[in-house]
mmCIF file of C-alpha atoms in Angstrom:
data_model
loop_
_atom_site.group_PDB
_atom_site.id
_atom_site.type_symbol
_atom_site.label_atom_id
_atom_site.label_comp_id
_atom_site.label_asym_id
_atom_site.label_seq_id
_atom_site.Cartn_x
_atom_site.Cartn_y
_atom_site.Cartn_z
ATOM 1 C CA UNK A 3 7.728 22.880 11.441
ATOM 2 C CA UNK A 4 6.332 24.267 8.189
ATOM 3 C CA UNK A 5 6.304 20.784 6.687
ATOM 4 C CA UNK A 6 4.548 19.437 9.791
ATOM 5 C CA UNK A 7 1.778 22.033 9.492
ATOM 6 C CA UNK A 8 1.385 21.407 5.773
ATOM 7 C CA UNK A 9 1.164 17.639 6.373
ATOM 8 C CA UNK A 10 -1.547 18.185 8.989
ATOM 9 C CA UNK A 11 -3.501 20.421 6.592
ATOM 10 C CA UNK A 12 -3.134 17.813 3.826
ATOM 11 C CA UNK A 13 -4.425 15.059 6.124
ATOM 12 C CA UNK A 14 -7.369 17.188 7.221
ATOM 13 C CA UNK A 15 -8.121 17.782 3.533
ATOM 14 C CA UNK A 16 -8.298 14.045 2.841
ATOM 15 C CA UNK A 17 -10.611 13.571 5.828
ATOM 16 C CA UNK A 18 -12.725 16.506 4.671
ATOM 17 C CA UNK A 19 -12.960 14.981 1.203
ATOM 18 C CA UNK A 20 -14.252 11.731 2.699
ATOM 19 C CA UNK A 21 -16.835 13.568 4.822
ATOM 20 C CA UNK A 22 -18.049 15.655 1.872
ATOM 21 C CA UNK A 23 -18.191 12.563 -0.317
ATOM 22 C CA UNK A 24 -20.230 10.656 2.289
ATOM 23 C CA UNK A 25 -22.604 13.629 2.618
ATOM 24 C CA UNK A 26 -23.146 13.703 -1.148
ATOM 25 C CA UNK A 27 -21.613 17.158 -1.584
ATOM 26 C CA UNK A 28 -18.770 15.666 -3.599
ATOM 27 C CA UNK A 29 -19.853 13.182 -6.259
ATOM 28 C CA UNK A 30 -18.824 11.830 -9.637
ATOM 29 C CA UNK A 31 -20.445 14.883 -11.249
ATOM 30 C CA UNK A 32 -18.453 17.388 -9.209
ATOM 31 C CA UNK A 33 -16.274 19.409 -11.658
ATOM 32 C CA UNK A 34 -12.516 18.868 -11.126
ATOM 33 C CA UNK A 35 -11.827 22.415 -12.300
ATOM 34 C CA UNK A 36 -13.404 23.724 -9.089
ATOM 35 C CA UNK A 37 -10.527 22.250 -7.069
ATOM 36 C CA UNK A 38 -8.026 23.634 -9.560
ATOM 37 C CA UNK A 39 -9.548 27.098 -9.406
ATOM 38 C CA UNK A 40 -9.563 27.149 -5.591
ATOM 39 C CA UNK A 41 -5.963 25.881 -5.465
ATOM 40 C CA UNK A 42 -4.888 28.559 -7.986
ATOM 41 C CA UNK A 43 -6.419 31.290 -5.844
ATOM 42 C CA UNK A 44 -4.481 30.003 -2.822
ATOM 43 C CA UNK A 45 -1.231 29.951 -4.805
ATOM 44 C CA UNK A 46 -1.836 33.513 -5.988
ATOM 45 C CA UNK A 47 -2.602 34.645 -2.442
ATOM 46 C CA UNK A 48 0.536 32.989 -1.088
ATOM 47 C CA UNK A 49 2.612 34.719 -3.775
ATOM 48 C CA UNK A 50 1.234 38.172 -2.932
ATOM 49 C CA UNK A 51 0.759 38.039 0.834
ATOM 50 C CA UNK A 52 3.424 38.043 3.527
ATOM 51 C CA UNK A 53 3.645 36.832 7.082
ATOM 52 C CA UNK A 54 0.812 34.921 8.742
ATOM 53 C CA UNK A 55 -1.717 35.419 5.871
ATOM 54 C CA UNK A 56 0.773 33.765 3.527
ATOM 55 C CA UNK A 57 1.078 30.757 5.852
ATOM 56 C CA UNK A 58 -2.712 30.530 6.105
ATOM 57 C CA UNK A 59 -2.955 30.539 2.293
ATOM 58 C CA UNK A 60 -0.442 27.695 2.083
ATOM 59 C CA UNK A 61 -2.342 25.680 4.688
ATOM 60 C CA UNK A 62 -5.624 26.247 2.861
ATOM 61 C CA UNK A 63 -3.921 25.196 -0.379
ATOM 62 C CA UNK A 64 -2.863 21.863 1.124
ATOM 63 C CA UNK A 65 -6.330 21.392 2.625
ATOM 64 C CA UNK A 66 -7.865 21.785 -0.836
ATOM 65 C CA UNK A 67 -5.238 19.545 -2.443
ATOM 66 C CA UNK A 68 -5.914 16.835 0.146
ATOM 67 C CA UNK A 69 -9.662 16.916 -0.570
ATOM 68 C CA UNK A 70 -8.905 16.875 -4.304
ATOM 69 C CA UNK A 71 -6.646 13.841 -3.880
ATOM 70 C CA UNK A 72 -9.372 11.922 -2.053
ATOM 71 C CA UNK A 73 -11.946 12.867 -4.691
ATOM 72 C CA UNK A 74 -9.618 11.365 -7.316
ATOM 73 C CA UNK A 75 -9.411 8.004 -5.501
ATOM 74 C CA UNK A 76 -12.291 7.537 -3.037
ATOM 75 C CA UNK A 77 -13.544 4.342 -1.422
ATOM 76 C CA UNK A 78 -16.449 4.303 -3.907
ATOM 77 C CA UNK A 79 -14.814 5.286 -7.214
ATOM 78 C CA UNK A 80 -16.714 6.497 -10.242
ATOM 79 C CA UNK A 81 -16.939 3.603 -12.712
ATOM 80 C CA UNK A 82 -17.970 3.067 -16.300
ATOM 81 C CA UNK A 83 -18.354 0.033 -18.546
ATOM 82 C CA UNK A 84 -14.578 0.099 -19.003
ATOM 83 C CA UNK A 85 -14.107 -0.783 -15.305
ATOM 84 C CA UNK A 86 -14.250 -4.362 -14.063
ATOM 85 C CA UNK A 87 -16.333 -3.538 -10.974
ATOM 86 C CA UNK A 88 -19.045 -1.962 -13.177
ATOM 87 C CA UNK A 89 -20.064 -5.406 -14.462
ATOM 88 C CA UNK A 90 -20.970 -6.830 -11.041
ATOM 89 C CA UNK A 91 -21.818 -3.721 -9.010
ATOM 90 C CA UNK A 92 -25.596 -4.224 -9.289
ATOM 91 C CA UNK A 93 -25.585 -8.000 -8.724
ATOM 92 C CA UNK A 94 -25.825 -8.749 -4.999
ATOM 93 C CA UNK A 95 -25.061 -12.447 -5.536
ATOM 94 C CA UNK A 96 -22.323 -11.856 -8.086
ATOM 95 C CA UNK A 97 -21.965 -12.596 -11.778
ATOM 96 C CA UNK A 98 -20.467 -15.745 -13.287
ATOM 97 C CA UNK A 99 -17.738 -14.721 -15.729
ATOM 98 C CA UNK A 100 -14.527 -15.661 -17.480
ATOM 99 C CA UNK A 101 -11.787 -13.126 -16.772
ATOM 100 C CA UNK A 102 -8.406 -12.820 -18.450
ATOM 101 C CA UNK A 103 -5.550 -10.941 -16.850
ATOM 102 C CA UNK A 104 -2.068 -10.924 -15.373
ATOM 103 C CA UNK A 105 -0.960 -11.915 -11.886
ATOM 104 C CA UNK A 106 0.552 -8.868 -10.185
ATOM 105 C CA UNK A 107 2.190 -8.473 -6.805
ATOM 106 C CA UNK A 108 3.569 -11.271 -4.675
ATOM 107 C CA UNK A 109 1.121 -14.174 -4.142
ATOM 108 C CA UNK A 110 0.022 -14.398 -0.504
ATOM 109 C CA UNK A 111 0.252 -17.982 0.724
ATOM 110 C CA UNK A 112 -2.243 -19.034 3.397
ATOM 111 C CA UNK A 113 -2.776 -22.364 5.161
ATOM 112 C CA UNK A 114 -5.120 -23.863 2.568
ATOM 113 C CA UNK A 115 -5.112 -21.335 -0.281
ATOM 114 C CA UNK A 116 -3.192 -18.645 -2.126
ATOM 115 C CA UNK A 117 -4.444 -15.107 -2.692
ATOM 116 C CA UNK A 118 -3.595 -13.682 -6.106
ATOM 117 C CA UNK A 119 -4.091 -10.144 -7.343
ATOM 118 C CA UNK A 120 -5.015 -10.245 -11.016
ATOM 119 C CA UNK A 121 -5.023 -7.174 -13.259
ATOM 120 C CA UNK A 122 -7.974 -8.029 -15.491
ATOM 121 C CA UNK A 123 -7.962 -6.835 -19.097
ATOM 122 C CA UNK A 124 -10.901 -8.789 -20.530
ATOM 123 C CA UNK A 125 -14.097 -10.288 -19.113
ATOM 124 C CA UNK A 126 -16.765 -12.477 -20.739
ATOM 125 C CA UNK A 127 -20.279 -12.482 -19.265
ATOM 126 C CA UNK A 128 -23.193 -14.296 -20.962
ATOM 127 C CA UNK A 129 -21.172 -14.757 -24.169
ATOM 128 C CA UNK A 130 -20.454 -11.014 -24.368
ATOM 129 C CA UNK A 131 -16.792 -9.952 -24.091
ATOM 130 C CA UNK A 132 -15.684 -6.575 -22.724
ATOM 131 C CA UNK A 133 -12.267 -4.941 -22.577
ATOM 132 C CA UNK A 134 -11.929 -3.710 -18.997
ATOM 133 C CA UNK A 135 -9.452 -2.488 -16.440
ATOM 134 C CA UNK A 136 -9.451 -3.353 -12.760
ATOM 135 C CA UNK A 137 -7.812 -5.461 -10.109
ATOM 136 C CA UNK A 138 -9.421 -8.602 -8.686
ATOM 137 C CA UNK A 139 -8.542 -10.686 -5.639
ATOM 138 C CA UNK A 140 -8.617 -14.395 -6.412
ATOM 139 C CA UNK A 141 -8.603 -16.991 -3.624
ATOM 140 C CA UNK A 142 -7.370 -20.209 -5.171
ATOM 141 C CA UNK A 143 -6.106 -23.635 -3.999
ATOM 142 C CA UNK A 144 -2.387 -23.874 -3.329
ATOM 143 C CA UNK A 145 -1.966 -26.300 -6.254
ATOM 144 C CA UNK A 146 -1.348 -25.442 -9.023
ATOM 145 C CA UNK A 147 0.580 -22.303 -8.084
ATOM 146 C CA UNK A 148 1.099 -19.254 -10.268
ATOM 147 C CA UNK A 149 3.605 -16.424 -10.036
ATOM 148 C CA UNK A 150 4.034 -12.782 -10.902
ATOM 149 C CA UNK A 151 3.678 -12.049 -14.621
ATOM 150 C CA UNK A 152 1.614 -15.131 -15.493
ATOM 151 C CA UNK A 153 -1.243 -14.451 -17.910
ATOM 152 C CA UNK A 154 -4.218 -16.473 -16.653
ATOM 153 C CA UNK A 155 -7.854 -17.158 -17.477
ATOM 154 C CA UNK A 156 -10.036 -17.257 -14.369
ATOM 155 C CA UNK A 157 -13.530 -18.712 -14.464
ATOM 156 C CA UNK A 158 -15.510 -17.832 -11.354
ATOM 157 C CA UNK A 159 -18.012 -15.623 -9.588
ATOM 158 C CA UNK A 160 -17.355 -11.869 -9.768
ATOM 159 C CA UNK A 161 -18.741 -9.968 -6.797
ATOM 160 C CA UNK A 162 -18.297 -6.810 -4.774
ATOM 161 C CA UNK A 163 -16.336 -7.310 -1.502
ATOM 162 C CA UNK A 164 -18.761 -7.566 1.435
ATOM 163 C CA UNK A 165 -19.146 -5.349 4.494
ATOM 164 C CA UNK A 166 -19.012 -7.737 7.458
ATOM 165 C CA UNK A 167 -20.567 -7.186 10.869
ATOM 166 C CA UNK A 168 -17.246 -6.471 12.580
ATOM 167 C CA UNK A 169 -15.024 -5.581 9.633
ATOM 168 C CA UNK A 170 -15.417 -3.438 6.523
ATOM 169 C CA UNK A 171 -13.735 -5.800 4.087
ATOM 170 C CA UNK A 172 -14.811 -3.619 1.143
ATOM 171 C CA UNK A 173 -12.883 -0.614 2.425
ATOM 172 C CA UNK A 174 -9.902 -2.776 3.356
ATOM 173 C CA UNK A 175 -9.576 -3.972 -0.239
ATOM 174 C CA UNK A 176 -10.440 -0.564 -1.713
ATOM 175 C CA UNK A 177 -7.383 0.848 0.067
ATOM 176 C CA UNK A 178 -5.401 -1.644 -2.025
ATOM 177 C CA UNK A 179 -7.202 -0.615 -5.221
ATOM 178 C CA UNK A 180 -9.197 -3.862 -5.297
ATOM 179 C CA UNK A 181 -12.951 -3.627 -5.889
ATOM 180 C CA UNK A 182 -13.650 -7.157 -7.139
ATOM 181 C CA UNK A 183 -13.523 -10.634 -5.626
ATOM 182 C CA UNK A 184 -13.496 -13.811 -7.698
ATOM 183 C CA UNK A 185 -14.948 -16.735 -5.765
ATOM 184 C CA UNK A 186 -14.898 -20.453 -6.669
ATOM 185 C CA UNK A 187 -12.207 -19.859 -9.299
ATOM 186 C CA UNK A 188 -10.872 -22.245 -11.902
ATOM 187 C CA UNK A 189 -7.552 -20.890 -13.175
ATOM 188 C CA UNK A 190 -5.856 -21.790 -16.460
ATOM 189 C CA UNK A 191 -2.353 -20.626 -17.348
ATOM 190 C CA UNK A 192 -2.137 -18.915 -20.726
ATOM 191 C CA UNK A 193 1.503 -17.766 -20.821
ATOM 192 C CA UNK A 194 4.439 -16.492 -18.753
ATOM 193 C CA UNK A 195 6.497 -13.316 -18.684
ATOM 194 C CA UNK A 196 3.955 -10.507 -18.939
ATOM 195 C CA UNK A 197 5.181 -8.498 -15.950
ATOM 196 C CA UNK A 198 7.927 -5.960 -15.469
ATOM 197 C CA UNK A 199 11.459 -7.447 -15.552
ATOM 198 C CA UNK A 200 12.328 -5.400 -12.445
ATOM 199 C CA UNK A 201 9.473 -6.783 -10.350
ATOM 200 C CA UNK A 202 10.013 -10.273 -11.716
ATOM 201 C CA UNK A 203 13.653 -10.172 -10.593
ATOM 202 C CA UNK A 204 12.688 -8.752 -7.198
ATOM 203 C CA UNK A 205 9.987 -11.353 -6.528
ATOM 204 C CA UNK A 206 12.279 -14.145 -7.727
ATOM 205 C CA UNK A 207 14.893 -12.961 -5.233
ATOM 206 C CA UNK A 208 12.273 -12.991 -2.472
ATOM 207 C CA UNK A 209 11.218 -16.527 -3.394
ATOM 208 C CA UNK A 210 14.815 -17.795 -3.442
ATOM 209 C CA UNK A 211 15.579 -16.112 -0.102
ATOM 210 C CA UNK A 212 12.483 -17.725 1.404
ATOM 211 C CA UNK A 213 13.580 -21.118 0.103
ATOM 212 C CA UNK A 214 17.002 -20.664 1.731
ATOM 213 C CA UNK A 215 15.415 -19.831 5.102
ATOM 214 C CA UNK A 216 13.105 -22.830 4.830
ATOM 215 C CA UNK A 217 16.060 -25.067 4.054
ATOM 216 C CA UNK A 218 18.407 -23.985 6.838
ATOM 217 C CA UNK A 219 15.881 -23.459 9.640
ATOM 218 C CA UNK A 220 13.378 -25.878 11.183
ATOM 219 C CA UNK A 221 9.743 -24.938 11.780
ATOM 220 C CA UNK A 222 8.396 -22.830 13.388
ATOM 221 C CA UNK A 223 11.625 -20.791 13.165
ATOM 222 C CA UNK A 224 11.590 -20.820 9.344
ATOM 223 C CA UNK A 225 8.090 -19.348 9.107
ATOM 224 C CA UNK A 226 8.932 -16.755 11.741
ATOM 225 C CA UNK A 227 12.161 -15.761 9.955
ATOM 226 C CA UNK A 228 10.272 -15.389 6.679
ATOM 227 C CA UNK A 229 7.896 -12.974 8.370
ATOM 228 C CA UNK A 230 10.525 -10.950 10.239
ATOM 229 C CA UNK A 231 13.071 -10.717 7.405
ATOM 230 C CA UNK A 232 11.087 -10.971 4.155
ATOM 231 C CA UNK A 233 7.575 -9.923 5.192
ATOM 232 C CA UNK A 234 6.108 -13.318 4.192
ATOM 233 C CA UNK A 235 3.736 -14.044 7.063
ATOM 234 C CA UNK A 236 1.716 -16.840 5.464
ATOM 235 C CA UNK A 237 4.099 -19.521 6.748
ATOM 236 C CA UNK A 238 3.753 -18.579 10.426
ATOM 237 C CA UNK A 239 1.736 -21.248 12.200
ATOM 238 C CA UNK A 240 -1.489 -20.369 13.979
ATOM 239 C CA UNK A 241 0.008 -21.528 17.280
ATOM 240 C CA UNK A 242 2.947 -19.106 16.961
ATOM 241 C CA UNK A 243 0.651 -16.268 15.830
ATOM 242 C CA UNK A 244 -1.607 -16.873 18.854
ATOM 243 C CA UNK A 245 1.414 -16.766 21.162
ATOM 244 C CA UNK A 246 2.546 -13.405 19.757
ATOM 245 C CA UNK A 247 -0.983 -12.011 20.024
ATOM 246 C CA UNK A 248 -1.352 -13.248 23.612
ATOM 247 C CA UNK A 249 1.878 -11.522 24.655
ATOM 248 C CA UNK A 250 1.204 -8.320 22.701
ATOM 249 C CA UNK A 251 4.341 -8.706 20.602
ATOM 250 C CA UNK A 252 2.871 -9.188 17.105
ATOM 251 C CA UNK A 253 4.603 -5.969 16.004
ATOM 252 C CA UNK A 254 7.946 -7.796 16.193
ATOM 253 C CA UNK A 255 6.973 -9.851 13.141
ATOM 254 C CA UNK A 256 6.030 -6.859 11.003
ATOM 255 C CA UNK A 257 8.694 -5.259 8.813
ATOM 256 C CA UNK A 258 8.976 -1.745 10.224
ATOM 257 C CA UNK A 259 11.363 0.827 11.639
ATOM 258 C CA UNK A 260 13.694 -1.520 13.489
ATOM 259 C CA UNK A 261 14.447 -3.505 10.310
ATOM 260 C CA UNK A 262 15.208 -0.359 8.332
ATOM 261 C CA UNK A 263 17.256 1.134 11.185
ATOM 262 C CA UNK A 264 19.355 -2.044 11.509
ATOM 263 C CA UNK A 265 19.863 -2.279 7.751
ATOM 264 C CA UNK A 266 20.749 1.365 7.112
ATOM 265 C CA UNK A 267 22.889 1.601 10.256
ATOM 266 C CA UNK A 268 24.822 -1.558 9.374
ATOM 267 C CA UNK A 269 25.360 -0.415 5.790
ATOM 268 C CA UNK A 270 26.620 3.036 6.764
ATOM 269 C CA UNK A 271 28.846 1.621 9.525
ATOM 270 C CA UNK A 272 30.232 -1.106 7.277
ATOM 271 C CA UNK A 273 30.851 1.092 4.256
ATOM 272 C CA UNK A 274 32.247 4.003 6.271
ATOM 273 C CA UNK A 275 35.506 2.065 6.683
ATOM 274 C CA UNK A 276 35.956 1.998 2.900
ATOM 275 C CA UNK A 277 34.105 5.133 1.813
ATOM 276 C CA UNK A 278 33.400 8.421 3.491
ATOM 277 C CA UNK A 279 30.278 8.594 5.637
ATOM 278 C CA UNK A 280 28.530 10.727 3.005
ATOM 279 C CA UNK A 281 29.275 8.266 0.209
ATOM 280 C CA UNK A 282 28.296 5.351 2.434
ATOM 281 C CA UNK A 283 24.869 6.969 2.923
ATOM 282 C CA UNK A 284 24.584 7.466 -0.845
ATOM 283 C CA UNK A 285 25.314 3.769 -1.494
ATOM 284 C CA UNK A 286 23.011 2.607 1.317
ATOM 285 C CA UNK A 287 19.979 4.578 0.070
ATOM 286 C CA UNK A 288 19.133 2.440 -3.010
ATOM 287 C CA UNK A 289 19.724 -0.763 -1.006
ATOM 288 C CA UNK A 290 17.221 0.382 1.623
ATOM 289 C CA UNK A 291 14.738 1.268 -1.121
ATOM 290 C CA UNK A 292 15.144 -2.150 -2.766
ATOM 291 C CA UNK A 293 14.640 -3.864 0.592
ATOM 292 C CA UNK A 294 11.389 -1.969 1.210
ATOM 293 C CA UNK A 295 10.134 -3.024 -2.216
ATOM 294 C CA UNK A 296 11.371 -6.587 -1.660
ATOM 295 C CA UNK A 297 9.323 -7.068 1.519
ATOM 296 C CA UNK A 298 6.149 -5.775 -0.102
ATOM 297 C CA UNK A 299 6.115 -2.063 0.786
ATOM 298 C CA UNK A 300 3.281 -2.451 3.284
ATOM 299 C CA UNK A 301 2.413 0.772 5.157
ATOM 300 C CA UNK A 302 4.740 0.146 8.163
ATOM 301 C CA UNK A 303 7.652 -0.811 5.901
ATOM 302 C CA UNK A 304 7.012 2.070 3.512
ATOM 303 C CA UNK A 305 6.767 4.568 6.371
ATOM 304 C CA UNK A 306 10.008 3.272 7.847
ATOM 305 C CA UNK A 307 11.671 3.247 4.434
ATOM 306 C CA UNK A 308 10.836 6.887 3.711
ATOM 307 C CA UNK A 309 12.086 7.939 7.147
ATOM 308 C CA UNK A 310 15.233 5.862 6.654
ATOM 309 C CA UNK A 311 15.920 7.443 3.260
ATOM 310 C CA UNK A 312 15.431 10.916 4.725
ATOM 311 C CA UNK A 313 17.854 10.020 7.512
ATOM 312 C CA UNK A 314 20.437 8.880 4.973
ATOM 313 C CA UNK A 315 19.815 12.084 3.036
ATOM 314 C CA UNK A 316 20.537 14.088 6.192
ATOM 315 C CA UNK A 317 23.859 12.269 6.543
ATOM 316 C CA UNK A 318 24.739 12.911 2.913
ATOM 317 C CA UNK A 319 23.963 16.637 3.058
ATOM 318 C CA UNK A 320 25.483 17.078 6.506
ATOM 319 C CA UNK A 321 22.208 18.103 8.090
ATOM 320 C CA UNK A 322 20.652 17.090 11.391
ATOM 321 C CA UNK A 323 17.665 14.785 10.959
ATOM 322 C CA UNK A 324 14.464 15.587 12.847
ATOM 323 C CA UNK A 325 12.405 12.474 13.435
ATOM 324 C CA UNK A 326 8.922 13.989 13.663
ATOM 325 C CA UNK A 327 9.501 16.049 10.509
ATOM 326 C CA UNK A 328 10.629 12.903 8.678
ATOM 327 C CA UNK A 329 7.558 11.092 10.026
ATOM 328 C CA UNK A 330 5.225 13.801 8.697
ATOM 329 C CA UNK A 331 7.041 13.776 5.357
ATOM 330 C CA UNK A 332 6.553 10.003 5.158
ATOM 331 C CA UNK A 333 2.852 10.330 5.934
ATOM 332 C CA UNK A 334 2.455 13.089 3.348
ATOM 333 C CA UNK A 335 4.182 11.039 0.649
ATOM 334 C CA UNK A 336 2.273 7.834 1.437
ATOM 335 C CA UNK A 337 -1.136 9.507 1.391
ATOM 336 C CA UNK A 338 -0.222 11.385 -1.790
ATOM 337 C CA UNK A 339 0.400 8.007 -3.434
ATOM 338 C CA UNK A 340 -2.698 6.432 -1.873
ATOM 339 C CA UNK A 341 -5.019 8.647 0.187
ATOM 340 C CA UNK A 342 -6.936 5.609 1.435
ATOM 341 C CA UNK A 343 -3.818 4.536 3.347
ATOM 342 C CA UNK A 344 -5.019 6.976 5.997
ATOM 343 C CA UNK A 345 -7.657 4.406 6.997
ATOM 344 C CA UNK A 346 -5.238 1.448 6.970
ATOM 345 C CA UNK A 347 -4.772 0.134 10.511
ATOM 346 C CA UNK A 348 -1.148 -0.736 9.738
ATOM 347 C CA UNK A 349 -0.470 2.847 8.694
ATOM 348 C CA UNK A 350 -2.268 4.233 11.763
ATOM 349 C CA UNK A 351 -0.467 2.028 14.283
ATOM 350 C CA UNK A 352 2.925 2.470 12.656
ATOM 351 C CA UNK A 353 2.539 6.257 12.533
ATOM 352 C CA UNK A 354 1.198 6.513 16.088
ATOM 353 C CA UNK A 355 3.892 4.248 17.521
ATOM 354 C CA UNK A 356 6.673 6.162 15.777
ATOM 355 C CA UNK A 357 5.239 9.479 16.951
ATOM 356 C CA UNK A 358 5.026 8.147 20.505
ATOM 357 C CA UNK A 359 8.667 7.078 20.408
ATOM 358 C CA UNK A 360 9.738 10.482 19.086
ATOM 359 C CA UNK A 361 7.750 12.508 21.591
ATOM 360 C CA UNK A 362 7.974 10.454 24.763
ATOM 361 C CA UNK A 363 11.207 8.473 24.760
ATOM 362 C CA UNK A 364 13.423 11.441 25.852
ATOM 363 C CA UNK A 365 11.507 12.152 29.112
ATOM 364 C CA UNK A 366 11.033 8.433 29.806
#
């Protein structure tokens, strides 16, 4: 239960950081050493005290660390001229620019367009060129298509993501570390092979697996299989998506706990006949991790993957797994990596559903 309490304190710290930031108490000028000093005092208190005061010091420590983590990566980050978003932040209608960067992540195919994430390294505005850093979302036609690791030159309108009447698109993209949109793009390929060999191999495997499913299955089964097995939901027709929404079964398409449970369970059961159960869990762990990365590591898949790895770890060490502790550990790890995941609806629903299953399935 100690880990559960610490995870709750950490989450409250992130929420507190967002509240203080919105109120103007935390800002870009707030000294980082203040968090470090407060955290050091809590560590010293926990080392000296015993009993309940020691627990309270640990909880306060995680509360401070959570607020510190949000301050390091808020929805409205502190920017300078070295950041891409700095160059269009004050232009409500955007700025026309030529951006050079590398395609990262797996391109998201939609009905009439493809969404690319481009890590921009250079931008030219009004004949002036700046070396920058920042990630941009580019909505481009499906032809020509580009892939991970391609160095591209994108000519288009740089602008800040909008806040819509019924949806805060700016926060949605900020949670993915994207603070720039490029509209009306014209993309030119400069060269290939600028990404990581690991991710290139992983995305190539995903593309080949998708091609196999498309070849052996007719539509709409092929698009549905791509979504349920590989996390590629762009090929699911609107008619099928509407049917899942109407019946309240959209969660079946999302890569989540059931996929990881089936995969890890099948691996341990299959390998246990050749290896011991402990060694089978050890072999299954990296395969589960690779699968989570293969399908995109979205919040539901990442949450399920962390819980699955902890479950395999329990098998390896001969310990009994506790689902709600693993769930809190997954939430703690995910928000440590990206504190803005706390506001992601996929993270919220996945966490709440898993917690409901843990707490209420025994009596039901």
